[in-house]
Amino acid sequence: MCGIFGIYPHKDAAELTCLGLYALQHRGEESAGIISRQGKKVHLHKALGLVSSVFNEKILRSLRGDLAVGHLRYSTTGSSNIKNTQPFYVKSKLWDIAIAHNGNLTNTLELSKELENRGALFQTTMDSEIITHLLAHSQKKDIKEAIVWALSKLEGAYSLVLMVNDTLIGARDTFGWRPLCLGKLDGAYVLASETCALDLINAEYIRDIEPGEIVFIKKDTIESIKPFKETKRAFCIFEYIYFSRPDSNIFCHNVYLARKKLGMQLANEFPIQADMVMPIPDSGVFAALGFAEVSKIPFEFGMIRNHYIGRTFIQPSQDLRDFRVKIKLNPLRDVLKGKEVILVEDSIVRGTTSRARLKTLRQAGVSKIHMRVSCPPLRFPCFYGIDFPTRKELIAAKHDLDWVRDFIGADSLEYLSLEGMLKAMPLAKENFCTACFTGEYPVNHTCHFSKTLLERSSRQST
Ligand code: 5GP
Ligand code: MG
């Protein structure tokens, strides 16, 4: 996962990009970066950490120019590393190239080998760097031709914001796994992962960048091309379930409403009586609202979230994990004591946080917990950018429902059905990638492909 943003031409390009990144922070908390362009000069600042700690007024003032590209990183494998932050910037014979990438390429290994054989020296372990090398190696003198050639070599998921010389470019792979939208502010064009970033800077939403589309934004013009053969669409359904912000419209529809519908469908599929419906905040809130509305059981907040934790407490060691769970959510004993609750969660991935939350609720005195999950069991890894790296980390890939119920400590557990999930979506089912639930990947993957994925630890996705 990652968040991307770009704007051109605007006198406050870097400041607006910083605000855009604030709005997109949920898409990546590991690092943040902005590159700006002023005439022929570029200015770049990036670092590990949240937007609020990476940028300050002085830094933003130094990022001069009317074109800016921003990036937030959420790496799916390996350790955080300053080298792997974006925007990634290189200067080739013809071009100044900066790239901000969201998604995960699936032919990374073959492309990097091919490029290395031609003399490319990689500076990072990011799949995104490959795109810059392809551009540099393209032998085309025209930006459009070079971009089309480079992108035609890619397989897998990409939503991109690029700066190539004085052109701002937005592109989305033909399947459309990751979102990307286009907006306008004071005559400038804006590209952003989600519409919540446009809202914050008061930009007007124009439309989504379409699957397979590339837009070239120059000082006075915008040009759109769709040079690739159309494929099926494969919008990531997990963007609606968990990843995007509820106040965003992605794939042209609102996320909050989609999540609420998932909860309504869940209540229809698994009706049950209890004293209250409560979410695991924050991600479970919207489905819980839908569940409560349909079941006519009161909605309550049974635990309160501390919003001031930040990354400091996100420690890898297991001893600290319980502490982290505790500091993040505090149960409301007076609301919970002796009560039978329907606990709504958006998804169960590894099961470890759910287990910790349920333990806290028991300690607070609930009498029964009926866990309801607003998507089907996650059983297959995502190769396109969501953090479900391997089957063995997905609890539902290894264990059946009863085992998971006992592991997390619920009295009952139900997951929304695949059909129910698709029915709740604002778009027809043909538009979605549901591979993490079904194992049916939108692309026929060869053995070579799985080998690429096995070697992903050496070349990380963004
Ligand atoms: P689990 O119980 O599986 O340990 O954790 C489930 C929780 O993780 C849910 O609350 C869900 O909102 C959240 N979640 C789902 N997918 C992701 C993801 O890709 N990254 C992160 N950080 N959390 C996720
Ligand atoms: Mg959650």
Tab-separated table of C-alpha atoms and ligand atoms in Angstrom, residues 242 280-284 328 345-347 353 357, ligand 2:
chain	number	residue	atom	x	y	z
A	242	TYR	CA	-10.643	-1.731	5.030
A	280	ILE	CA	-13.797	-2.723	17.065
A	281	PRO	CA	-12.805	0.906	16.451
A	282	ASP	CA	-12.087	2.520	14.139
A	283	SER	CA	-12.195	0.226	11.162
A	284	GLY	CA	-15.211	-1.806	12.347
A	328	LYS	CA	-4.862	1.939	21.741
A	345	GLU	CA	-14.915	-6.137	12.770
A	346	ASP	CA	-14.062	-5.289	9.157
A	347	SER	CA	-11.657	-8.187	8.669
A	353	THR	CA	-5.298	-8.309	17.383
A	357	ARG	CA	-9.328	-7.246	21.905
B	2	MG	MG	-9.181	-2.553	12.515
